[in-house]
XYZ file of C-alpha atoms in Angstrom:
709
model
C 83.733 146.048 -79.356
C 85.083 142.644 -80.015
C 87.003 141.969 -83.229
C 85.495 139.423 -85.679
C 88.243 137.086 -86.881
C 86.378 134.208 -88.112
C 83.342 133.357 -90.188
C 80.901 130.568 -89.121
C 78.277 128.841 -91.450
C 75.049 128.521 -89.600
C 72.015 126.195 -89.782
C 68.906 127.903 -89.148
C 65.106 127.090 -89.573
C 64.351 129.523 -92.274
C 60.766 129.782 -93.723
C 60.181 126.531 -95.681
C 60.935 127.148 -99.284
C 62.199 130.593 -98.872
C 65.056 130.295 -101.066
C 67.495 131.518 -98.488
C 69.697 128.674 -98.666
C 70.857 126.066 -96.292
C 73.301 127.831 -94.498
C 74.013 131.431 -93.498
C 77.301 133.126 -92.744
C 78.110 135.213 -89.644
C 81.310 136.736 -88.057
C 82.396 135.223 -85.016
C 85.182 136.740 -82.327
C 86.871 133.289 -81.927
C 86.717 129.961 -84.402
C 83.942 127.941 -83.327
C 83.806 123.966 -83.759
C 80.992 122.337 -86.095
C 78.118 121.432 -84.140
C 78.397 124.511 -81.732
C 74.889 125.748 -80.524
C 74.730 129.489 -81.366
C 72.452 132.218 -81.024
C 72.073 134.367 -83.986
C 70.374 137.529 -85.654
C 67.887 136.642 -88.219
C 65.867 139.668 -89.635
C 64.366 141.313 -86.553
C 64.561 138.000 -84.209
C 67.349 136.244 -82.570
C 67.043 132.494 -83.055
C 68.778 129.191 -82.619
C 71.440 127.891 -84.921
C 73.957 125.120 -85.596
C 77.465 125.841 -86.605
C 77.736 123.638 -89.451
C 81.245 124.016 -91.176
C 84.663 124.638 -89.943
C 85.348 128.432 -89.243
C 87.237 130.325 -91.811
C 89.336 133.404 -91.429
C 87.219 136.527 -92.165
C 87.918 137.774 -95.824
C 87.275 140.843 -97.791
C 83.615 141.425 -97.974
C 81.995 142.976 -101.215
C 81.676 146.703 -101.039
C 78.845 147.876 -98.718
C 78.328 144.299 -97.318
C 78.307 143.837 -93.793
C 78.248 140.123 -91.916
C 76.244 140.138 -88.568
C 77.887 138.677 -85.493
C 77.023 135.673 -83.770
C 74.964 137.065 -80.614
C 76.022 134.087 -78.236
C 77.358 130.642 -77.629
C 75.526 127.882 -75.679
C 78.140 127.148 -73.469
C 78.104 123.926 -71.323
C 76.359 121.967 -74.178
C 78.948 119.831 -75.994
C 78.758 120.346 -80.059
C 76.649 118.023 -81.924
C 78.818 115.265 -83.107
C 79.701 114.513 -86.890
C 77.496 111.588 -87.076
C 74.475 113.654 -86.067
C 74.988 116.038 -88.566
C 75.531 113.558 -91.345
C 72.271 111.857 -90.356
C 70.512 115.386 -90.455
C 72.028 116.174 -93.709
C 71.105 112.988 -95.262
C 67.458 113.327 -93.902
C 67.250 116.747 -95.326
C 68.595 115.778 -98.812
C 66.761 112.578 -99.014
C 63.223 113.857 -98.042
C 63.687 117.341 -99.912
C 63.694 119.665 -96.888
C 65.800 122.677 -95.873
C 68.518 121.321 -93.745
C 68.147 124.052 -91.065
C 64.445 122.929 -90.895
C 65.374 119.358 -90.157
C 68.229 120.038 -87.870
C 66.287 122.658 -85.626
C 63.021 120.452 -85.551
C 65.469 117.737 -84.253
C 66.389 119.720 -80.955
C 64.201 120.192 -78.153
C 61.733 123.032 -78.306
C 62.776 124.757 -75.153
C 66.358 124.570 -76.277
C 65.405 126.849 -79.308
C 64.100 129.499 -76.889
C 66.731 129.429 -74.068
C 69.246 132.198 -73.903
C 72.978 131.396 -73.206
C 72.635 132.852 -69.747
C 69.346 130.911 -69.198
C 70.689 127.436 -70.177
C 74.008 128.257 -68.001
C 71.750 128.728 -65.193
C 69.796 125.501 -65.770
C 72.962 123.411 -66.251
C 74.315 124.678 -62.846
C 71.167 123.133 -61.074
C 72.367 120.069 -59.124
C 71.655 116.776 -60.994
C 69.717 114.092 -58.880
C 72.366 111.678 -57.978
C 72.153 108.016 -59.393
C 70.566 105.820 -57.073
C 73.116 102.829 -57.810
C 76.657 103.234 -58.956
C 76.106 100.474 -60.918
C 79.504 98.719 -60.058
C 78.226 95.439 -58.128
C 74.754 95.046 -58.797
C 73.981 92.383 -61.457
C 71.156 92.447 -63.739
C 68.350 90.172 -63.162
C 67.492 88.203 -66.173
C 65.239 85.623 -67.001
C 66.029 82.212 -68.849
C 65.458 82.516 -72.608
C 63.721 79.954 -74.972
C 65.598 78.204 -77.372
C 64.085 80.490 -80.288
C 65.191 83.742 -78.201
C 68.600 82.379 -77.714
C 69.144 81.443 -81.180
C 68.136 84.987 -82.127
C 70.212 86.407 -79.636
C 73.459 84.757 -80.538
C 72.954 85.654 -84.182
C 72.590 89.416 -83.365
C 75.438 89.072 -81.280
C 77.826 87.482 -83.591
C 76.661 89.226 -87.041
C 76.230 92.722 -88.137
C 72.746 92.773 -89.557
C 70.299 94.706 -89.816
C 68.039 92.228 -88.248
C 64.403 91.602 -88.729
C 62.992 89.708 -85.859
C 60.004 88.007 -86.919
C 58.354 86.629 -83.915
C 54.632 85.848 -83.449
C 52.576 87.938 -80.769
C 53.755 86.701 -77.528
C 56.964 84.954 -78.731
C 59.017 87.329 -76.395
C 60.623 89.513 -78.569
C 60.790 92.308 -75.976
C 63.115 89.903 -74.014
C 65.627 89.577 -76.608
C 65.589 93.483 -77.136
C 66.446 93.605 -73.434
C 68.946 90.948 -73.583
C 70.726 92.490 -76.596
C 70.606 96.057 -75.253
C 72.239 94.546 -71.887
C 75.142 92.960 -74.046
C 75.777 96.325 -75.591
C 75.696 98.423 -72.434
C 78.218 95.652 -70.512
C 80.676 95.392 -73.376
C 81.034 99.313 -73.381
C 81.060 101.748 -70.460
C 80.202 104.649 -72.671
C 77.809 102.659 -75.133
C 74.147 104.116 -75.616
C 71.180 102.272 -76.883
C 67.947 103.892 -78.799
C 64.773 101.812 -78.632
C 61.754 103.202 -80.541
C 58.008 102.290 -80.246
C 55.536 103.465 -82.848
C 52.815 105.311 -80.115
C 53.259 107.465 -76.918
C 50.891 105.037 -75.279
C 53.183 102.316 -75.668
C 56.237 104.141 -74.083
C 55.403 104.153 -70.186
C 54.993 100.237 -70.251
C 58.363 99.796 -71.887
C 60.094 102.277 -69.904
C 58.881 100.600 -66.706
C 60.048 97.375 -68.090
C 63.766 98.592 -69.081
C 63.988 100.678 -65.949
C 63.053 97.607 -63.575
C 65.623 95.541 -65.536
C 68.604 98.228 -65.901
C 68.068 100.706 -62.936
C 69.819 98.471 -60.307
C 72.929 98.356 -62.696
C 73.222 101.845 -63.935
C 70.548 103.836 -61.860
C 67.096 105.151 -62.949
C 68.346 108.098 -64.528
C 70.086 106.046 -67.186
C 66.857 105.253 -68.699
C 64.912 108.241 -70.365
C 61.896 108.824 -72.704
C 61.575 111.020 -75.496
C 58.309 111.687 -77.310
C 55.712 114.402 -78.068
C 53.478 113.967 -74.686
C 56.338 114.872 -72.482
C 56.555 118.596 -71.497
C 59.061 120.900 -72.994
C 61.302 120.999 -69.762
C 61.031 117.262 -69.622
C 62.051 116.858 -73.480
C 65.224 119.022 -72.768
C 66.189 117.116 -69.768
C 65.976 113.799 -71.518
C 67.905 115.212 -74.531
C 70.655 116.593 -72.667
C 71.084 113.464 -70.407
C 71.414 111.604 -73.941
C 73.780 114.109 -75.565
C 76.015 114.277 -72.454
C 76.178 110.326 -72.357
C 74.556 110.286 -69.011
C 71.719 108.397 -70.257
C 72.265 105.060 -71.247
C 68.969 104.178 -72.827
C 66.713 106.324 -74.869
C 63.173 105.082 -75.327
C 60.982 107.020 -77.677
C 58.836 107.687 -80.807
C 59.805 108.470 -84.258
C 61.241 111.733 -82.987
C 63.869 109.885 -80.956
C 65.479 108.680 -84.090
C 67.214 112.263 -84.219
C 68.248 112.145 -80.631
C 71.862 113.115 -79.994
C 73.661 109.772 -79.071
C 77.432 109.989 -79.372
C 77.954 106.559 -77.876
C 75.011 104.655 -79.814
C 75.661 101.135 -80.242
C 72.421 99.269 -80.860
C 68.995 100.816 -82.199
C 65.685 98.654 -81.823
C 62.585 99.546 -83.766
C 59.701 97.690 -82.201
C 56.268 97.236 -84.361
C 58.836 98.344 -87.253
C 55.620 97.783 -89.688
C 53.662 100.624 -88.024
C 52.720 103.708 -90.281
C 53.180 106.149 -87.267
C 56.976 105.708 -87.826
C 56.366 107.844 -90.899
C 56.075 111.403 -89.820
C 53.110 113.219 -91.842
C 53.793 117.018 -91.183
C 56.804 118.939 -92.014
C 59.926 116.819 -93.045
C 58.052 113.788 -94.032
C 60.714 111.025 -92.734
C 60.636 107.577 -91.920
C 62.192 106.911 -88.725
C 62.385 103.156 -89.624
C 64.556 103.831 -92.536
C 66.553 106.598 -90.851
C 67.333 104.040 -88.023
C 68.709 101.764 -90.549
C 70.739 104.490 -92.240
C 71.761 105.677 -88.771
C 72.992 102.346 -87.719
C 75.106 101.736 -90.845
C 76.775 105.355 -90.570
C 77.435 104.991 -86.867
C 78.150 101.225 -86.623
C 75.064 100.574 -84.415
C 73.492 97.020 -84.683
C 69.730 97.634 -86.011
C 66.997 95.459 -84.749
C 63.616 95.653 -86.313
C 60.973 93.538 -84.617
C 57.321 92.674 -85.808
C 54.859 89.824 -85.987
C 53.571 91.320 -89.258
C 56.587 93.277 -90.947
C 55.983 95.690 -93.393
C 56.324 94.091 -97.086
C 59.269 96.508 -97.618
C 60.864 95.000 -94.667
C 60.021 91.460 -95.359
C 61.156 91.627 -99.051
C 64.621 93.126 -97.853
C 65.158 90.216 -95.462
C 64.160 87.392 -98.073
C 66.837 84.590 -97.781
C 69.235 83.655 -100.752
C 67.461 81.212 -103.384
C 68.730 79.548 -106.492
C 66.976 82.297 -108.611
C 68.092 85.084 -106.096
C 71.502 84.062 -104.747
C 72.052 87.464 -102.906
C 68.890 87.517 -101.089
C 67.774 90.785 -99.070
C 70.167 93.075 -97.009
C 68.635 92.162 -93.903
C 68.937 89.043 -91.722
C 65.662 87.579 -90.851
C 65.529 85.759 -87.490
C 62.355 83.860 -86.846
C 60.649 83.182 -83.501
C 57.257 81.525 -84.409
C 56.227 79.988 -80.783
C 54.747 81.710 -78.082
C 56.283 81.629 -74.528
C 55.197 78.757 -72.157
C 53.770 76.745 -75.187
C 50.725 79.020 -75.356
C 48.569 78.541 -78.658
C 47.742 81.403 -80.992
C 44.124 82.446 -80.925
C 41.882 80.178 -83.009
C 40.173 82.508 -85.739
C 36.558 82.217 -86.232
C 34.894 84.061 -88.926
C 31.283 84.879 -88.799
C 29.269 85.422 -92.153
C 27.270 88.668 -91.393
C 25.194 87.969 -94.664
C 23.434 85.163 -92.527
C 23.036 87.511 -89.630
C 19.965 89.639 -89.294
C 20.229 92.966 -91.164
C 21.705 96.129 -89.218
C 22.917 93.486 -86.452
C 25.977 95.051 -84.625
C 26.982 91.831 -82.861
C 26.236 88.301 -84.360
C 24.228 85.991 -81.713
C 27.349 83.506 -81.910
C 29.945 86.166 -80.984
C 27.167 87.718 -78.446
C 27.156 84.184 -76.846
C 30.958 83.859 -76.931
C 31.523 87.075 -74.954
C 29.030 86.159 -72.321
C 30.622 82.654 -71.636
C 33.780 84.611 -71.187
C 32.392 87.042 -68.685
C 30.605 84.375 -66.774
C 33.947 82.708 -66.358
C 35.639 85.460 -65.227
C 37.730 86.127 -68.310
C 38.191 89.418 -70.471
C 37.310 89.949 -73.974
C 38.477 92.832 -76.355
C 36.289 94.418 -79.106
C 37.843 96.229 -81.812
C 36.284 98.955 -84.129
C 38.753 101.375 -85.529
C 36.381 104.314 -85.673
C 35.805 106.451 -82.319
C 32.586 108.590 -81.649
C 28.814 107.232 -81.735
C 28.027 107.330 -85.452
C 30.077 108.377 -88.581
C 27.260 110.657 -89.566
C 23.909 112.037 -88.818
C 21.223 111.678 -91.635
C 17.828 113.073 -92.130
C 15.226 110.543 -93.596
C 12.968 113.160 -95.057
C 15.444 115.534 -97.335
C 18.638 113.641 -97.316
C 20.757 116.030 -95.095
C 23.717 114.834 -93.790
C 25.970 116.231 -90.892
C 28.722 117.378 -93.571
C 31.511 119.786 -92.021
C 31.132 123.368 -93.316
C 34.779 123.729 -93.712
C 36.036 119.964 -95.027
C 34.810 117.425 -97.596
C 33.909 115.061 -94.770
C 31.255 114.224 -92.270
C 30.863 115.590 -88.757
C 30.771 112.468 -86.488
C 28.131 112.416 -83.939
C 29.515 111.820 -80.394
C 26.531 110.960 -78.163
C 28.426 111.384 -74.795
C 28.594 115.306 -75.035
C 25.795 115.626 -77.687
C 28.118 117.130 -80.445
C 29.047 116.720 -83.961
C 32.640 116.990 -84.328
C 34.903 116.924 -87.549
C 38.033 114.746 -86.901
C 39.963 116.782 -89.520
C 39.558 120.514 -88.656
C 38.142 120.000 -85.155
C 34.943 121.994 -85.980
C 32.268 121.306 -83.277
C 28.800 122.241 -82.938
C 25.795 120.824 -80.791
C 23.407 118.177 -82.389
C 20.392 119.847 -83.703
C 17.102 119.218 -82.494
C 15.668 118.947 -86.034
C 16.877 118.737 -89.491
C 18.765 122.232 -90.672
C 17.434 122.019 -93.924
C 13.655 120.790 -93.676
C 12.958 121.308 -90.169
C 12.030 117.590 -89.693
C 12.813 115.918 -86.425
C 13.409 112.395 -88.044
C 17.333 112.535 -87.902
C 19.024 109.244 -87.486
C 22.513 107.945 -87.020
C 24.469 106.063 -89.731
C 27.135 103.779 -89.256
C 28.789 102.910 -85.953
C 31.784 103.989 -83.650
C 33.139 102.911 -80.200
C 30.464 105.008 -78.439
C 27.847 102.838 -79.948
C 29.429 99.536 -79.439
C 29.854 100.258 -75.839
C 26.291 101.525 -75.350
C 25.007 98.132 -77.251
C 27.102 95.899 -75.105
C 25.783 97.489 -71.799
C 22.523 96.541 -73.228
C 22.996 93.120 -74.409
C 25.102 92.080 -71.451
C 22.930 93.527 -68.764
C 21.767 90.126 -67.744
C 25.183 88.514 -67.830
C 26.940 87.912 -64.291
C 30.417 87.590 -63.415
C 31.512 84.798 -61.294
C 30.782 86.895 -58.242
C 27.260 87.475 -59.327
C 27.960 91.071 -60.162
C 27.105 92.762 -63.492
C 29.510 92.827 -66.576
C 31.992 95.703 -66.534
C 32.462 97.531 -70.064
C 35.087 100.111 -70.808
C 36.071 102.197 -73.726
C 39.601 103.144 -74.728
C 40.040 105.648 -77.708
C 41.273 109.016 -78.356
C 38.219 110.574 -76.821
C 38.532 108.860 -73.420
C 42.238 109.172 -73.119
C 42.480 112.876 -73.568
C 43.330 113.927 -70.159
C 46.805 113.507 -68.622
C 47.275 110.190 -66.971
C 43.933 108.750 -68.358
C 45.387 106.149 -70.730
C 47.471 104.729 -67.703
C 44.666 104.726 -65.508
C 42.472 102.920 -67.897
C 44.894 100.389 -68.931
C 45.685 99.670 -65.227
C 42.159 98.898 -64.651
C 42.258 96.215 -67.565
C 45.287 94.708 -66.317
C 43.861 94.678 -62.587
C 40.819 92.670 -64.015
C 38.488 95.372 -63.253
C 37.170 95.365 -66.598
C 35.311 92.476 -68.469
C 34.922 93.869 -71.902
C 37.117 96.409 -73.441
C 36.060 98.389 -76.581
C 38.433 100.514 -78.440
C 40.071 101.495 -81.582
C 43.591 100.413 -82.836
C 45.186 101.970 -79.782
C 44.312 98.948 -77.714
C 45.305 96.242 -80.542
C 49.165 97.054 -80.350
C 51.703 96.036 -78.105
C 49.966 96.026 -74.817
C 50.637 92.644 -72.673
C 46.924 91.993 -71.280
C 47.259 88.647 -69.451
C 43.726 87.737 -68.971
C 41.883 88.573 -72.198
C 40.854 85.480 -73.910
C 38.738 86.865 -76.967
C 39.088 89.590 -79.296
C 36.387 90.122 -81.824
C 36.703 92.602 -84.934
C 33.200 94.132 -85.880
C 33.695 95.931 -88.908
C 36.767 95.284 -90.788
C 35.653 95.221 -94.302
C 36.227 98.795 -95.078
C 39.706 98.324 -95.884
C 39.360 95.427 -98.166
C 38.317 97.496 -101.194
C 40.137 100.768 -100.547
C 41.918 102.629 -103.424
C 45.088 102.628 -101.236
C 47.163 99.627 -102.312
C 48.657 99.291 -98.947
C 45.028 98.871 -97.270
C 45.250 95.133 -97.047
C 48.605 95.030 -95.741
C 47.541 97.180 -92.900
C 44.153 95.562 -92.210
C 46.083 92.224 -91.784
C 48.510 93.472 -89.462
C 45.877 95.292 -87.320
C 43.824 92.049 -86.992
C 47.175 89.934 -86.420
C 48.364 92.186 -83.877
C 44.597 92.278 -82.165
C 44.542 88.703 -82.164
C 47.904 88.653 -80.557
C 46.146 90.240 -77.375
C 44.542 87.120 -76.610
C 45.855 84.222 -74.647
C 49.260 85.665 -73.919
C 49.496 83.927 -70.554
C 49.896 80.336 -71.153
C 49.580 79.614 -67.345
C 46.360 81.379 -67.243
C 44.878 79.741 -70.272
C 45.612 76.342 -68.814
C 44.234 77.107 -65.709
C 40.992 78.296 -67.338
C 40.953 75.052 -69.580
C 39.816 77.369 -72.464
C 41.071 78.243 -75.713
C 41.896 81.898 -76.920
C 39.980 83.085 -79.929
C 39.831 85.821 -82.725
C 36.324 86.338 -83.990
C 35.677 88.479 -87.290
C 32.490 89.463 -88.306
C 32.558 90.014 -92.234
C 30.279 89.941 -95.296
C 33.394 88.601 -97.151
C 34.634 85.497 -95.173
C 36.165 83.869 -98.038
C 38.631 86.767 -98.805
C 42.156 85.890 -98.968
C 43.034 88.597 -96.093
C 40.560 86.669 -93.630
C 41.912 83.141 -94.924
C 45.696 84.028 -94.234
C 44.561 85.438 -90.864
C 42.652 82.091 -90.194
C 46.006 80.291 -90.413
C 48.074 82.917 -88.832
C 49.896 82.691 -92.092
C 51.800 86.048 -92.543
C 54.457 84.502 -94.843
C 51.508 83.245 -97.418
C 49.968 86.588 -97.407
C 53.161 88.377 -97.821
C 53.866 86.250 -100.682
C 50.629 86.914 -102.516
C 50.781 90.756 -101.769
C 54.510 90.695 -102.894
C 53.734 89.091 -106.102
C 50.705 91.763 -106.832
C 53.050 94.283 -106.238
C 55.750 93.161 -108.491
C 53.371 92.625 -111.304
C 51.913 96.226 -110.821
C 55.432 97.713 -110.291
C 54.663 99.002 -106.964
C 56.895 99.363 -103.760
C 58.970 97.678 -102.728
C 59.633 97.118 -106.469
C 59.326 100.641 -107.730
C 59.954 103.929 -105.768
C 57.368 106.658 -105.174
C 57.192 110.407 -104.182
C 54.211 112.839 -104.163
C 54.015 116.531 -104.805
C 51.156 117.868 -102.522
C 49.636 121.609 -103.285
C 47.384 123.193 -100.831
C 45.410 126.256 -102.307
C 42.038 128.278 -101.959
C 40.618 126.592 -104.891
C 40.954 123.161 -106.476
C 41.744 124.671 -109.970
C 44.777 126.813 -108.309
C 46.212 123.606 -106.699
C 46.068 121.402 -109.535
C 47.022 124.204 -111.939
C 50.232 124.560 -109.827
C 51.270 121.104 -110.300
C 50.255 120.750 -114.004
C 52.555 124.025 -114.429
C 55.522 122.621 -112.598
C 54.952 119.539 -114.669
C 55.479 121.261 -117.720
C 58.292 123.316 -116.565
C 60.107 120.181 -115.609
C 59.679 118.826 -118.929
C 60.536 122.058 -120.857
C 63.818 122.022 -118.778
C 64.589 118.245 -119.567
C 65.306 117.839 -115.599
C 68.207 115.112 -114.983
C 66.381 111.822 -114.237
C 63.192 112.689 -115.659
C 63.454 110.112 -118.555
C 63.192 107.490 -115.848
C 60.344 108.816 -113.848
C 56.629 108.938 -114.458
C 54.814 111.626 -113.745
C 50.914 111.108 -113.296
C 48.399 113.834 -113.626
C 47.505 115.881 -110.717
C 44.292 114.667 -108.537
C 42.433 115.623 -105.637
C 43.090 113.892 -102.294
C 40.748 111.497 -100.891
C 39.427 114.352 -98.439
C 40.180 117.210 -100.916
C 39.140 119.952 -98.628
C 40.288 120.565 -94.797
C 39.805 123.577 -93.241
C 38.689 125.434 -96.327
C 41.770 124.561 -97.649
C 41.567 122.416 -101.174
C 44.425 119.882 -101.520
C 45.632 118.227 -104.598
C 48.486 115.895 -105.268
C 50.507 114.096 -108.169
C 52.188 110.864 -108.006
C 55.843 110.183 -109.277
C 57.128 106.663 -109.941
C 60.401 105.256 -110.992
C 62.295 101.945 -110.805
C 65.297 103.730 -109.744
C 65.651 105.371 -106.316
C 68.581 107.337 -107.633
C 66.843 108.778 -110.556
C 64.030 109.781 -108.546
C 66.310 111.469 -106.360
C 68.048 113.055 -108.840
C 65.031 114.406 -110.460
C 63.426 115.598 -107.177
C 66.571 117.679 -106.322
C 66.571 119.245 -109.805
C 62.804 120.061 -109.679
C 63.261 121.890 -106.190
C 64.124 125.550 -107.900
C 61.585 124.782 -110.431
C 58.575 124.400 -108.087
C 59.828 127.318 -106.374
C 59.814 129.241 -109.517
C 56.484 128.221 -110.632
C 55.107 129.075 -107.273
C 55.972 132.953 -108.090
C 53.788 132.912 -111.049
C 50.633 135.242 -110.706
C 48.361 132.716 -111.507
C 49.360 130.812 -108.630
C 48.544 133.475 -106.074
C 46.140 131.376 -103.994
C 48.446 128.828 -103.387
C 49.073 128.035 -99.696
C 51.938 125.819 -99.587
C 53.483 122.850 -101.508
C 55.545 119.983 -100.360
C 57.483 116.672 -101.570
C 56.475 113.498 -99.713
C 59.312 110.831 -100.599
C 58.142 107.279 -99.952
C 54.719 108.069 -99.065
C 52.301 105.616 -97.143
C 49.022 107.122 -97.744
C 48.299 107.956 -101.815
C-alpha cells in the first residue's frame, strides 16, 4: 500500500447548500501543486476535483478519524493557474455559490467523467498538424476608417477597460480583429478571448477570425466554446486553450471561465445583451467577470455595443466639472457607418388610425411590396414565437392554460399543438372547447407563425423582378431546432433566396445582412408598460439593433438608389422610446433613463440582490423568506443596517412545472454592505430551511445583480 505523506485540500462539486464546506481534505502519496486535477472518492462515488491549496505534511488525526486517499491524478493536464483559481474564488464569493460548484461547472463536462487512464489515452492521440507554421505569412488586413484608427490607437496606448460605442455597421468587429492581432503579434504566447451573447453568432464570427488569422497561426489556433458543441468538441477546445495551443477562444458566457494562461485581451461583443447573465445555478454576469478577470490578469478588456447597458454607459461617463473623476471605463465613439452608409430612417405608424385587428398597416405592406418588387429584402420582427399566445373559447371563456404552470399554452399551427414554453408540456389542439364543448375556439394574439402565414397571403400577388412570387422565411427557436438548421437558413438570406424574413430577436442582433433595406417591428408596445424597470432599456436596444440590420452595405444601397427604413407599428407613437429611436439618439435616451434611475435609487445608483424560493405551495415559499428575514433581524447581521429587505412576493409567472416560486428583493447604496450581509445570511438561510414548517421547500438561491425582477 502507498504511504500517504501529504494532505491536499480539494474543491468538489458538493450538493448545493449542503453545508459540507468549500474544500475537503484527502491524503496523497506525494505533494500535489495547487490547480492539479484529481479523482477523489465522495461518498460512494468517485468525482473530479481541483487541488486548491498547497499540500501540507500529514499530521496527527483525531482518534477514530480516517482520511480517504486521492484515487488518481489526471496526468498530462497542467495544473490550473493561480489567476484562474482566483477568478473562480471571486465568482463563488460574489455570487454566493459554493467554490467547488463554480470550479467544476467551469470545466468541460467530459473532463469530469474521464478516468486518468482514459484521459491519458486521449492525450496520446496525434494532434492535427497546423496547416501553417505562421513564420512567414502576413495577416491580410483592410484599411481602417479615421474613427476606427482613433479607437485602435487609444486601445493600444491606454489600459482601459474600454467601451467601444459604435453605431450598427460602424465596423466594431474590424477594431476587435486589429486589437487581437496586435496582442498576438506582440507576444508569441499571448491569447485572446472573444465573447458573443448567443450561440448563433459564434459560427459567423469564427469564420471571420479564422479567415483573418489562420494563414498566420493555423486554423487550429482559433477555437470555440459554447453549449451547442458536443462534449468531445468542448473538451478539445478547452484543452487547446489550457495548453496555449489555441491563440483565440470564441464563445458565449461560459467562455469567461476558459483556462487561458496567456490571456492578453478580452472582447465582449454586444455587451448590453442580457444573455451574458447566467440564469441557472451560479447566476454570474460574464461581462462583469470579464472586467474583473482583465484587471487581475493584466489583460485589456474591450466592451462593444451600439446600445450599451446603462450600467456600462454610466461607468464610462467622461469627467465633468461636477464629476471630475468621471467613470472607470474609457468611452470610444464610432458614430459613422462604414462607407458613409446612412442609418435607417425610422417611420412610426399610429395603429390607432388603422383598421381594428390589423396585423400589417397599409403603408407598411405597401413599403414591403415595393422592396420585393425591386429585388430587395425586408425583415419583420415579432419577439413571440408560435402562431398565437393563447386559444380562447368565445362561449365560456376557456383559455389554453398550462395545467402545470401559471401561464398559457401557446398555439403552434404548424404541428397543431398547444405548447407551454416554460415547462414544455404539449398536447394536441382540441377540436372543441374542453369545458363547454363549443367548437367556437379562436386564437388570441399573434406569433411569428401567424405573421409568416399572413404575409404569404398579403404578398401572394407581389412579384420579384424575375416575375416569380415573393419568398418568405421564418427564423425562430422552432425552425432552428435541427442541427445546422440556423446556418442553412441564414445562408439562404445571405444568398438572396429570401425576400421577407420573419423572426424573433434571434435575427435582430449581430447578423451582417447585406441586402436588407427595410426592417419592421409590428408589435413592440408590450415592453413599454412592464413592471420591470429595465424593460424600456431592453426594448430600445432591441429596436436599435434591429434597425441596424438595414442598409449595412453602402454600395448596394447606392446602386439601388433607395434609403433604408425602420418601421414601427405602435399605439403610442409619441412615447420617449420611439422619439429617441427616430433620432437614433441613444445618448438622450440613456440620459433620461439614468435620471429616472437616480431619482428612484435604482441600478446603477444602487445595488440589488434577490433571494428566490421554490416550494410545493406559495405559502411555504413565502413563509421561508419571511422566516429568514426575521432571523436576519434577530441576529443583527453585519451590513443589515445599510440594506433594505422588501417583503416576499410571487414571481410574475409564479408556478412552473407544479413548483410555486417566490422572491424577495434587497437593495443597498453600498455594494460592500450588501455583500457583507449576504455572506452572513447564508448560514441563516440554511438553518431556516431545516425548520419543520419549511418541509415543502424545494430549493432556494441568491441572485446578485439580477436582470429580471
